Amino acid sequence: MSPPRSFLVLVAALLPGSASAAENLPAEPLYTRHVVPLLSRLGCNSGACHGTVQGQNGFKLTLFGADPVLDHERLLREYGGRRLNLAEPEASLFLQKAAGQVPHQGGARLRAGSPEYQLLRDWIARGAALDAPAKSQLRKLEVSPATQTLQVGEKAALQVTATFADGTQEDVTRLATVESSDKEVLAVDETGRVEARVPGDGALIVRFRAEPIVATVVVPRPGGAPVAGAPGNSFIDRHVREKLRRLSLSPSSLCDEATFLRRASLDVTGELPTPEEIRKFLADPAADKRAKKIDELLARPGHATVWATKFCDLLKPTGFNANFGFQEPADARRFHDWLRARLQENLPYDQLAERILTATSREGRPAEAWVEEVKTMAEEDASGSHELKAYAGRRTLDLYWQRGGATGVKGAIQVAHAFLGLRLECAQCHRHPHDVWQQDDLLSFANFFTRLSNAGYNGSASETAKTADAMVKEAKALREQAKKIGEQAKDKKLPKEELDKLTAEANDLNRKARALEEGGKRIKGTEIHINVKAASASMSSPLGTQKSDKLRLLGESQPVTVAADQDARQLVADWLRRPDNRFFSRAIVNRIWAHYFGRGIIDPADQLSPLNPPSHPELLNELAEGLVKNGFDLKWVHRAILNSQTYQTSSQTTADNQGDTRNYATFYRRRLSAELLVDAINHATGGSETFPNEVRLPPGARAIELAGEMKADGRDAKASALAYALLVFGRPQRNPEVQCDCERDTAPTMVQMLYLANHPAVREKIAAADGRVAKLIKEVADEGRRVEEVFLWSLSRLPTNAEKTKCLAYLKEASSPERGLQGVLWSLLNTREFLLIH
């Protein structure tokens, strides 16, 4: 066996008061209750050892003992039973390899004569029997103490207690494993004692078999005085300040007014404030001006645009099939605009999710109404215009289900990620190695999404199919008519005006024909509706094929019954809004928190798992409960966070909180996203983007409004420069095969620095004849005022006296006022202050 992952440590500690190590191990070991957990603790059935798909050196176990009956059969029967020697247990190859007494690729996993060795030996000596697995099913796992405070250098022990299906309880400490969430703060040594190494906090993730439970430990700063001061403005501040108090960390002071305005404007609307807005805000003496500004920002269209883009990152408007009349750039634009319209309406989040998950094409309307809608969209597509208004008024987002891979197992994985903050990819083949989900959980959940038609040919018997055929027939006639007119237009004897008129008429007929053809394809092949003949979800892998015929919601123990003609997706939507749903509300408030702070209360923000505990569990619960109590009003969450002192804290650290990275003693700086950075450069320089026609955006639109993929085009230098900027600064490709928030890359790189410093597109915007600098030179005579304006447009603040003096000195030495001011603006765009939200 190869060794288990390095971050797993063995819990082999004596609890205080124990007389001997063996007291914590059973005198009469059972296979499913004791042997299987011990094999998990030793790493034998992990994914790096015999639990891998192919096993190791001819010996294969199910991952984490998922199927103890099968594992027992392999131990006892394979290779003529040579692994176990019931007459002479010590001669069992099973024991000899584990103890390193014979060659073993994984080395010695235990010491001969140790309590663990004795447990395995006693089980073999008693006949290596398989006990009744049902009786040893785990009903409850407890760890004590669940929370504790340790000083640096202090050690402590844990006790793990299991309650089984037969009602018995056992101390299973020596059969459990422990993972420290932060090995720098907490370590578990070979004796099993937890040691506090440095100030901070962390979680100890305890597993018995594959079931997890969490204990938390706080390690305060040595010699730190108790933190005093006001508790803050809200329940958010109360929870955060209480944690800081336990850690003996003082929060930084509040940020200044200009910093707050810049931070909130970027976070809420994706836009920098104008100089006029900054001056007005700074001059406002009102004590509640921050709260008023927050309300104003949340009401702006930019807020809905920012979150439509974030939801597109999750829902991935891509993979539309052109064979059925889809035009991906246009339909991605419609997808984004539908989300933006609903967010602008502030549609409650449970209803937003419902309108996506239960979407159909007709939405209960007569077929004729849907056909007319499709015709209108086809005409929009054929026109090439950026005006795509027909779809945004729909009640539901059926485009979500028109994408490839939207249904079945792949669809279930995306629903779980987007709406529940869960990662289920590994459960396609086997029990999730880093979570609690098994293959049957995923397949049973996928069955809620198998009763839906995919985009494809739906037959020719329906009335809508007949309408589609008629449209295609009409298109053919129009093309014939256009062809005849085109032939007339070849007559060079006709006046130019007449030739132009004929050419325009032929082009118009061809456009109408194209709209009819594409509309006919869409009508005939893409109606989303319930399919009563759906198959059950199944998955094939190197481990074999597994199938589930039942429908079971994630985390629920019992399946649900759904009538053959019922839309099973409605049950999912109803389950999402249930107050006892453990995932839905927590996932979205955690993502909103991560948007504002750069990390989630559970981090990563899309990994809600018992093995990934929250830094502030009570705060997360109160935010999630508040969302439900406030009717799933997302703006309630935004407003609560933005108004908190925690959000408004300065990013300037103090001597005692400069090492904090997870407890919000200070505001964590983060880089502007790709779209926001492009828009910020345009804001500062007075530039704009000219988008290719296919992305369906009007000239001057903001990059944050970009819905689909932006590809480099060698024929269009500006489009290629924009595509490069978005790529360099981490805009996601929205690959439907990747279900991870990390697809949007926010890490800083050297290439990004070089882009800001040297890329021709940036320099051209700075030096543009109609750009910011050129306008300031023409409109503002005073050089000091010009410097102030450049600072306001770029850094959203006035320069300090020292900065202003240096800039004025630089301007005097410049070859011209314009070149000098361009140099000042270039230098400001290349500061960390411009690049970061701080």
Short mmCIF file of N, CA and C in Angstrom, two decimals, residues 183-303:
data_model
loop_
_atom_site.label_atom_id
_atom_site.label_comp_id
_atom_site.label_asym_id
_atom_site.label_seq_id
_atom_site.Cartn_x
_atom_site.Cartn_y
_atom_site.Cartn_z
N LYS A 183 -2.78 23.27 9.26
CA LYS A 183 -1.69 22.59 9.98
C LYS A 183 -0.70 23.57 10.59
N GLU A 184 -0.69 24.81 10.10
CA GLU A 184 0.19 25.80 10.68
C GLU A 184 -0.29 26.19 12.08
N VAL A 185 -1.61 26.22 12.26
CA VAL A 185 -2.19 26.59 13.56
C VAL A 185 -2.30 25.38 14.47
N LEU A 186 -2.80 24.27 13.93
CA LEU A 186 -3.07 23.08 14.75
C LEU A 186 -2.36 21.87 14.16
N ALA A 187 -1.78 21.08 15.01
CA ALA A 187 -1.14 19.84 14.58
C ALA A 187 -1.62 18.72 15.49
N VAL A 188 -1.68 17.52 14.94
CA VAL A 188 -2.00 16.33 15.72
C VAL A 188 -0.81 15.41 15.62
N ASP A 189 -0.14 15.16 16.74
CA ASP A 189 1.08 14.37 16.68
C ASP A 189 0.77 12.88 16.72
N GLU A 190 1.81 12.04 16.71
CA GLU A 190 1.62 10.60 16.63
C GLU A 190 0.97 10.02 17.87
N THR A 191 0.99 10.75 18.95
CA THR A 191 0.30 10.27 20.16
C THR A 191 -1.17 10.65 20.14
N GLY A 192 -1.56 11.43 19.15
CA GLY A 192 -2.96 11.79 19.02
C GLY A 192 -3.34 13.06 19.72
N ARG A 193 -2.43 13.76 20.32
CA ARG A 193 -2.77 14.97 21.03
C ARG A 193 -2.71 16.17 20.09
N VAL A 194 -3.70 17.02 20.19
CA VAL A 194 -3.78 18.22 19.37
C VAL A 194 -2.91 19.29 20.01
N GLU A 195 -2.06 19.91 19.20
CA GLU A 195 -1.18 20.95 19.71
C GLU A 195 -1.44 22.27 18.99
N ALA A 196 -1.57 23.34 19.77
CA ALA A 196 -1.71 24.68 19.21
C ALA A 196 -0.33 25.23 18.93
N ARG A 197 -0.07 25.55 17.66
CA ARG A 197 1.27 25.98 17.27
C ARG A 197 1.42 27.50 17.23
N VAL A 198 0.50 28.17 16.54
CA VAL A 198 0.58 29.62 16.40
C VAL A 198 -0.82 30.19 16.61
N PRO A 199 -0.94 31.48 16.87
CA PRO A 199 -2.27 32.08 17.03
C PRO A 199 -3.11 31.92 15.77
N GLY A 200 -4.39 31.74 15.98
CA GLY A 200 -5.32 31.58 14.87
C GLY A 200 -6.47 30.69 15.29
N ASP A 201 -7.13 30.13 14.31
CA ASP A 201 -8.21 29.20 14.60
C ASP A 201 -8.26 28.16 13.50
N GLY A 202 -8.83 27.04 13.82
CA GLY A 202 -8.91 25.97 12.84
C GLY A 202 -9.92 24.93 13.24
N ALA A 203 -10.12 24.01 12.36
CA ALA A 203 -11.06 22.93 12.60
C ALA A 203 -10.33 21.60 12.57
N LEU A 204 -10.79 20.69 13.39
CA LEU A 204 -10.30 19.32 13.37
C LEU A 204 -11.42 18.47 12.80
N ILE A 205 -11.20 17.93 11.62
CA ILE A 205 -12.23 17.14 10.94
C ILE A 205 -11.99 15.68 11.30
N VAL A 206 -12.91 15.14 12.06
CA VAL A 206 -12.79 13.77 12.57
C VAL A 206 -13.64 12.86 11.69
N ARG A 207 -13.05 11.75 11.26
CA ARG A 207 -13.80 10.77 10.47
C ARG A 207 -13.76 9.42 11.16
N PHE A 208 -14.93 8.83 11.26
CA PHE A 208 -15.04 7.43 11.64
C PHE A 208 -15.67 6.72 10.46
N ARG A 209 -14.95 5.74 9.90
CA ARG A 209 -15.26 5.22 8.57
C ARG A 209 -15.20 6.42 7.62
N ALA A 210 -16.27 6.73 6.92
CA ALA A 210 -16.22 7.91 6.05
C ALA A 210 -17.07 9.04 6.60
N GLU A 211 -17.67 8.84 7.78
CA GLU A 211 -18.56 9.86 8.32
C GLU A 211 -17.75 10.92 9.06
N PRO A 212 -18.03 12.21 8.78
CA PRO A 212 -17.23 13.27 9.41
C PRO A 212 -17.97 13.99 10.53
N ILE A 213 -17.20 14.58 11.41
CA ILE A 213 -17.70 15.51 12.41
C ILE A 213 -16.56 16.49 12.69
N VAL A 214 -16.91 17.69 13.14
CA VAL A 214 -15.92 18.76 13.24
C VAL A 214 -15.82 19.25 14.68
N ALA A 215 -14.60 19.47 15.13
CA ALA A 215 -14.31 20.17 16.38
C ALA A 215 -13.53 21.43 16.03
N THR A 216 -13.81 22.52 16.70
CA THR A 216 -13.13 23.78 16.42
C THR A 216 -12.24 24.18 17.58
N VAL A 217 -11.13 24.82 17.23
CA VAL A 217 -10.15 25.24 18.23
C VAL A 217 -9.75 26.68 17.93
N VAL A 218 -9.73 27.50 18.96
CA VAL A 218 -9.27 28.88 18.85
C VAL A 218 -7.97 29.00 19.63
N VAL A 219 -6.98 29.63 19.02
CA VAL A 219 -5.68 29.85 19.66
C VAL A 219 -5.44 31.36 19.73
N PRO A 220 -5.67 32.00 20.88
CA PRO A 220 -5.54 33.46 20.96
C PRO A 220 -4.09 33.92 20.87
N ARG A 221 -3.94 35.18 20.53
CA ARG A 221 -2.61 35.78 20.44
C ARG A 221 -1.98 35.84 21.83
N PRO A 222 -0.78 35.32 21.99
CA PRO A 222 -0.15 35.34 23.31
C PRO A 222 0.03 36.76 23.83
N GLY A 223 -0.37 36.96 25.07
CA GLY A 223 -0.21 38.28 25.69
C GLY A 223 -1.15 39.32 25.18
N GLY A 224 -2.05 38.93 24.30
CA GLY A 224 -3.00 39.89 23.75
C GLY A 224 -4.02 40.31 24.78
N ALA A 225 -4.23 41.60 24.90
CA ALA A 225 -5.21 42.11 25.86
C ALA A 225 -6.60 41.84 25.32
N PRO A 226 -7.59 41.64 26.19
CA PRO A 226 -8.96 41.46 25.74
C PRO A 226 -9.39 42.64 24.88
N VAL A 227 -10.03 42.34 23.75
CA VAL A 227 -10.41 43.38 22.81
C VAL A 227 -11.65 44.08 23.31
N ALA A 228 -11.56 45.37 23.44
CA ALA A 228 -12.70 46.17 23.88
C ALA A 228 -13.26 46.92 22.70
N GLY A 229 -14.27 47.71 22.93
CA GLY A 229 -14.83 48.53 21.86
C GLY A 229 -16.26 48.16 21.54
N ALA A 230 -16.86 48.99 20.72
CA ALA A 230 -18.27 48.80 20.36
C ALA A 230 -18.44 47.52 19.56
N PRO A 231 -19.58 46.85 19.72
CA PRO A 231 -19.80 45.59 19.01
C PRO A 231 -20.06 45.77 17.53
N GLY A 232 -20.24 47.01 17.04
CA GLY A 232 -20.51 47.21 15.63
C GLY A 232 -21.96 47.56 15.38
N ASN A 233 -22.30 47.59 14.10
CA ASN A 233 -23.62 48.06 13.71
C ASN A 233 -24.70 46.99 13.67
N SER A 234 -24.32 45.73 13.61
CA SER A 234 -25.31 44.71 13.26
C SER A 234 -24.94 43.35 13.82
N PHE A 235 -25.80 42.38 13.53
CA PHE A 235 -25.52 41.01 13.96
C PHE A 235 -24.24 40.49 13.30
N ILE A 236 -23.93 40.97 12.10
CA ILE A 236 -22.69 40.56 11.44
C ILE A 236 -21.50 40.99 12.29
N ASP A 237 -21.49 42.24 12.69
CA ASP A 237 -20.38 42.75 13.51
C ASP A 237 -20.32 42.02 14.85
N ARG A 238 -21.46 41.70 15.41
CA ARG A 238 -21.48 41.01 16.71
C ARG A 238 -20.76 39.67 16.61
N HIS A 239 -21.06 38.91 15.57
CA HIS A 239 -20.42 37.59 15.41
C HIS A 239 -18.93 37.74 15.11
N VAL A 240 -18.58 38.67 14.22
CA VAL A 240 -17.19 38.84 13.84
C VAL A 240 -16.37 39.35 15.02
N ARG A 241 -16.90 40.34 15.75
CA ARG A 241 -16.15 40.90 16.87
C ARG A 241 -16.01 39.89 18.02
N GLU A 242 -16.98 39.04 18.20
CA GLU A 242 -16.86 38.03 19.25
C GLU A 242 -15.74 37.06 18.93
N LYS A 243 -15.61 36.68 17.67
CA LYS A 243 -14.52 35.80 17.29
C LYS A 243 -13.17 36.51 17.46
N LEU A 244 -13.11 37.76 17.09
CA LEU A 244 -11.87 38.52 17.26
C LEU A 244 -11.51 38.64 18.75
N ARG A 245 -12.54 38.80 19.57
CA ARG A 245 -12.29 38.89 21.02
C ARG A 245 -11.66 37.60 21.53
N ARG A 246 -12.17 36.47 21.07
CA ARG A 246 -11.62 35.19 21.51
C ARG A 246 -10.18 35.01 21.03
N LEU A 247 -9.86 35.61 19.89
CA LEU A 247 -8.51 35.50 19.35
C LEU A 247 -7.58 36.59 19.87
N SER A 248 -8.11 37.50 20.67
CA SER A 248 -7.35 38.66 21.16
C SER A 248 -6.81 39.49 19.99
N LEU A 249 -7.65 39.67 18.97
CA LEU A 249 -7.30 40.49 17.81
C LEU A 249 -8.17 41.74 17.80
N SER A 250 -7.57 42.87 17.53
CA SER A 250 -8.31 44.12 17.41
C SER A 250 -8.65 44.38 15.95
N PRO A 251 -9.88 44.79 15.64
CA PRO A 251 -10.20 45.13 14.25
C PRO A 251 -9.56 46.44 13.85
N SER A 252 -9.28 46.57 12.58
CA SER A 252 -8.79 47.85 12.07
C SER A 252 -9.90 48.88 12.16
N SER A 253 -9.53 50.14 12.06
CA SER A 253 -10.53 51.22 12.10
C SER A 253 -11.35 51.21 10.82
N LEU A 254 -12.39 52.03 10.77
CA LEU A 254 -13.20 52.12 9.56
C LEU A 254 -12.41 52.81 8.46
N CYS A 255 -12.70 52.47 7.22
CA CYS A 255 -12.05 53.11 6.09
C CYS A 255 -12.57 54.54 5.93
N ASP A 256 -11.81 55.37 5.22
CA ASP A 256 -12.25 56.75 5.01
C ASP A 256 -13.37 56.80 3.98
N GLU A 257 -13.97 57.99 3.84
CA GLU A 257 -15.17 58.12 3.00
C GLU A 257 -14.89 57.83 1.53
N ALA A 258 -13.77 58.32 1.01
CA ALA A 258 -13.46 58.10 -0.41
C ALA A 258 -13.22 56.62 -0.68
N THR A 259 -12.52 55.94 0.23
CA THR A 259 -12.27 54.51 0.06
C THR A 259 -13.58 53.74 0.09
N PHE A 260 -14.46 54.09 1.03
CA PHE A 260 -15.76 53.42 1.10
C PHE A 260 -16.53 53.58 -0.21
N LEU A 261 -16.57 54.80 -0.74
CA LEU A 261 -17.35 55.05 -1.96
C LEU A 261 -16.79 54.24 -3.12
N ARG A 262 -15.47 54.21 -3.28
CA ARG A 262 -14.87 53.44 -4.37
C ARG A 262 -15.15 51.96 -4.19
N ARG A 263 -14.92 51.45 -2.99
CA ARG A 263 -15.12 50.03 -2.70
C ARG A 263 -16.56 49.61 -2.98
N ALA A 264 -17.51 50.36 -2.42
CA ALA A 264 -18.92 49.99 -2.57
C ALA A 264 -19.38 50.13 -4.02
N SER A 265 -18.92 51.18 -4.70
CA SER A 265 -19.33 51.38 -6.09
C SER A 265 -18.88 50.22 -6.97
N LEU A 266 -17.63 49.81 -6.81
CA LEU A 266 -17.12 48.69 -7.60
C LEU A 266 -17.83 47.39 -7.24
N ASP A 267 -18.01 47.14 -5.95
CA ASP A 267 -18.61 45.88 -5.52
C ASP A 267 -20.08 45.77 -5.89
N VAL A 268 -20.80 46.88 -5.81
CA VAL A 268 -22.25 46.83 -6.02
C VAL A 268 -22.62 47.01 -7.48
N THR A 269 -21.98 47.93 -8.18
CA THR A 269 -22.38 48.24 -9.56
C THR A 269 -21.31 47.90 -10.59
N GLY A 270 -20.09 47.61 -10.14
CA GLY A 270 -19.01 47.34 -11.08
C GLY A 270 -18.45 48.58 -11.71
N GLU A 271 -18.79 49.76 -11.23
CA GLU A 271 -18.34 51.03 -11.81
C GLU A 271 -17.61 51.87 -10.78
N LEU A 272 -16.62 52.62 -11.24
CA LEU A 272 -15.99 53.61 -10.39
C LEU A 272 -16.87 54.85 -10.30
N PRO A 273 -16.84 55.57 -9.20
CA PRO A 273 -17.63 56.80 -9.09
C PRO A 273 -16.99 57.92 -9.91
N THR A 274 -17.80 58.85 -10.35
CA THR A 274 -17.30 60.01 -11.09
C THR A 274 -16.74 61.04 -10.11
N PRO A 275 -15.87 61.94 -10.59
CA PRO A 275 -15.38 63.00 -9.71
C PRO A 275 -16.50 63.81 -9.07
N GLU A 276 -17.52 64.10 -9.83
CA GLU A 276 -18.64 64.86 -9.28
C GLU A 276 -19.30 64.11 -8.13
N GLU A 277 -19.49 62.79 -8.32
CA GLU A 277 -20.10 61.98 -7.26
C GLU A 277 -19.20 61.92 -6.03
N ILE A 278 -17.90 61.82 -6.25
CA ILE A 278 -16.96 61.75 -5.12
C ILE A 278 -16.99 63.06 -4.33
N ARG A 279 -16.89 64.19 -5.03
CA ARG A 279 -16.88 65.49 -4.34
C ARG A 279 -18.17 65.70 -3.56
N LYS A 280 -19.28 65.31 -4.16
CA LYS A 280 -20.58 65.48 -3.49
C LYS A 280 -20.66 64.61 -2.24
N PHE A 281 -20.18 63.38 -2.34
CA PHE A 281 -20.24 62.47 -1.19
C PHE A 281 -19.33 62.96 -0.07
N LEU A 282 -18.13 63.41 -0.41
CA LEU A 282 -17.19 63.88 0.60
C LEU A 282 -17.72 65.14 1.31
N ALA A 283 -18.46 65.95 0.59
CA ALA A 283 -18.98 67.19 1.16
C ALA A 283 -20.25 66.99 1.98
N ASP A 284 -20.88 65.84 1.85
CA ASP A 284 -22.13 65.56 2.55
C ASP A 284 -21.87 65.38 4.04
N PRO A 285 -22.49 66.21 4.92
CA PRO A 285 -22.24 66.08 6.36
C PRO A 285 -23.13 65.06 7.06
N ALA A 286 -24.07 64.45 6.33
CA ALA A 286 -25.06 63.57 6.96
C ALA A 286 -24.39 62.36 7.58
N ALA A 287 -24.83 61.99 8.78
CA ALA A 287 -24.26 60.83 9.48
C ALA A 287 -24.63 59.52 8.80
N ASP A 288 -25.75 59.50 8.08
CA ASP A 288 -26.22 58.26 7.45
C ASP A 288 -25.94 58.22 5.96
N LYS A 289 -24.96 59.01 5.51
CA LYS A 289 -24.75 59.09 4.06
C LYS A 289 -24.26 57.77 3.47
N ARG A 290 -23.55 56.96 4.24
CA ARG A 290 -23.11 55.66 3.71
C ARG A 290 -24.31 54.75 3.46
N ALA A 291 -25.23 54.71 4.41
CA ALA A 291 -26.42 53.87 4.24
C ALA A 291 -27.24 54.33 3.04
N LYS A 292 -27.37 55.65 2.88
CA LYS A 292 -28.13 56.16 1.74
C LYS A 292 -27.44 55.82 0.43
N LYS A 293 -26.12 55.93 0.41
CA LYS A 293 -25.39 55.60 -0.82
C LYS A 293 -25.53 54.12 -1.16
N ILE A 294 -25.53 53.27 -0.15
CA ILE A 294 -25.72 51.83 -0.38
C ILE A 294 -27.07 51.58 -1.04
N ASP A 295 -28.12 52.20 -0.54
CA ASP A 295 -29.45 52.04 -1.15
C ASP A 295 -29.46 52.54 -2.58
N GLU A 296 -28.80 53.66 -2.82
CA GLU A 296 -28.74 54.22 -4.17
C GLU A 296 -28.01 53.28 -5.12
N LEU A 297 -26.88 52.74 -4.68
CA LEU A 297 -26.11 51.83 -5.52
C LEU A 297 -26.88 50.55 -5.83
N LEU A 298 -27.56 50.02 -4.83
CA LEU A 298 -28.32 48.78 -5.04
C LEU A 298 -29.47 48.97 -6.03
N ALA A 299 -29.93 50.21 -6.17
CA ALA A 299 -31.04 50.49 -7.09
C ALA A 299 -30.56 50.73 -8.52
N ARG A 300 -29.27 50.90 -8.71
CA ARG A 300 -28.76 51.19 -10.06
C ARG A 300 -28.78 49.93 -10.93
N PRO A 301 -28.95 50.11 -12.25
CA PRO A 301 -28.94 48.96 -13.17
C PRO A 301 -27.65 48.16 -13.12
N GLY A 302 -26.55 48.81 -12.78
CA GLY A 302 -25.27 48.10 -12.75
C GLY A 302 -25.25 46.97 -11.75
N HIS A 303 -26.02 47.08 -10.67
CA HIS A 303 -26.05 46.00 -9.67
C HIS A 303 -26.61 44.73 -10.29
#
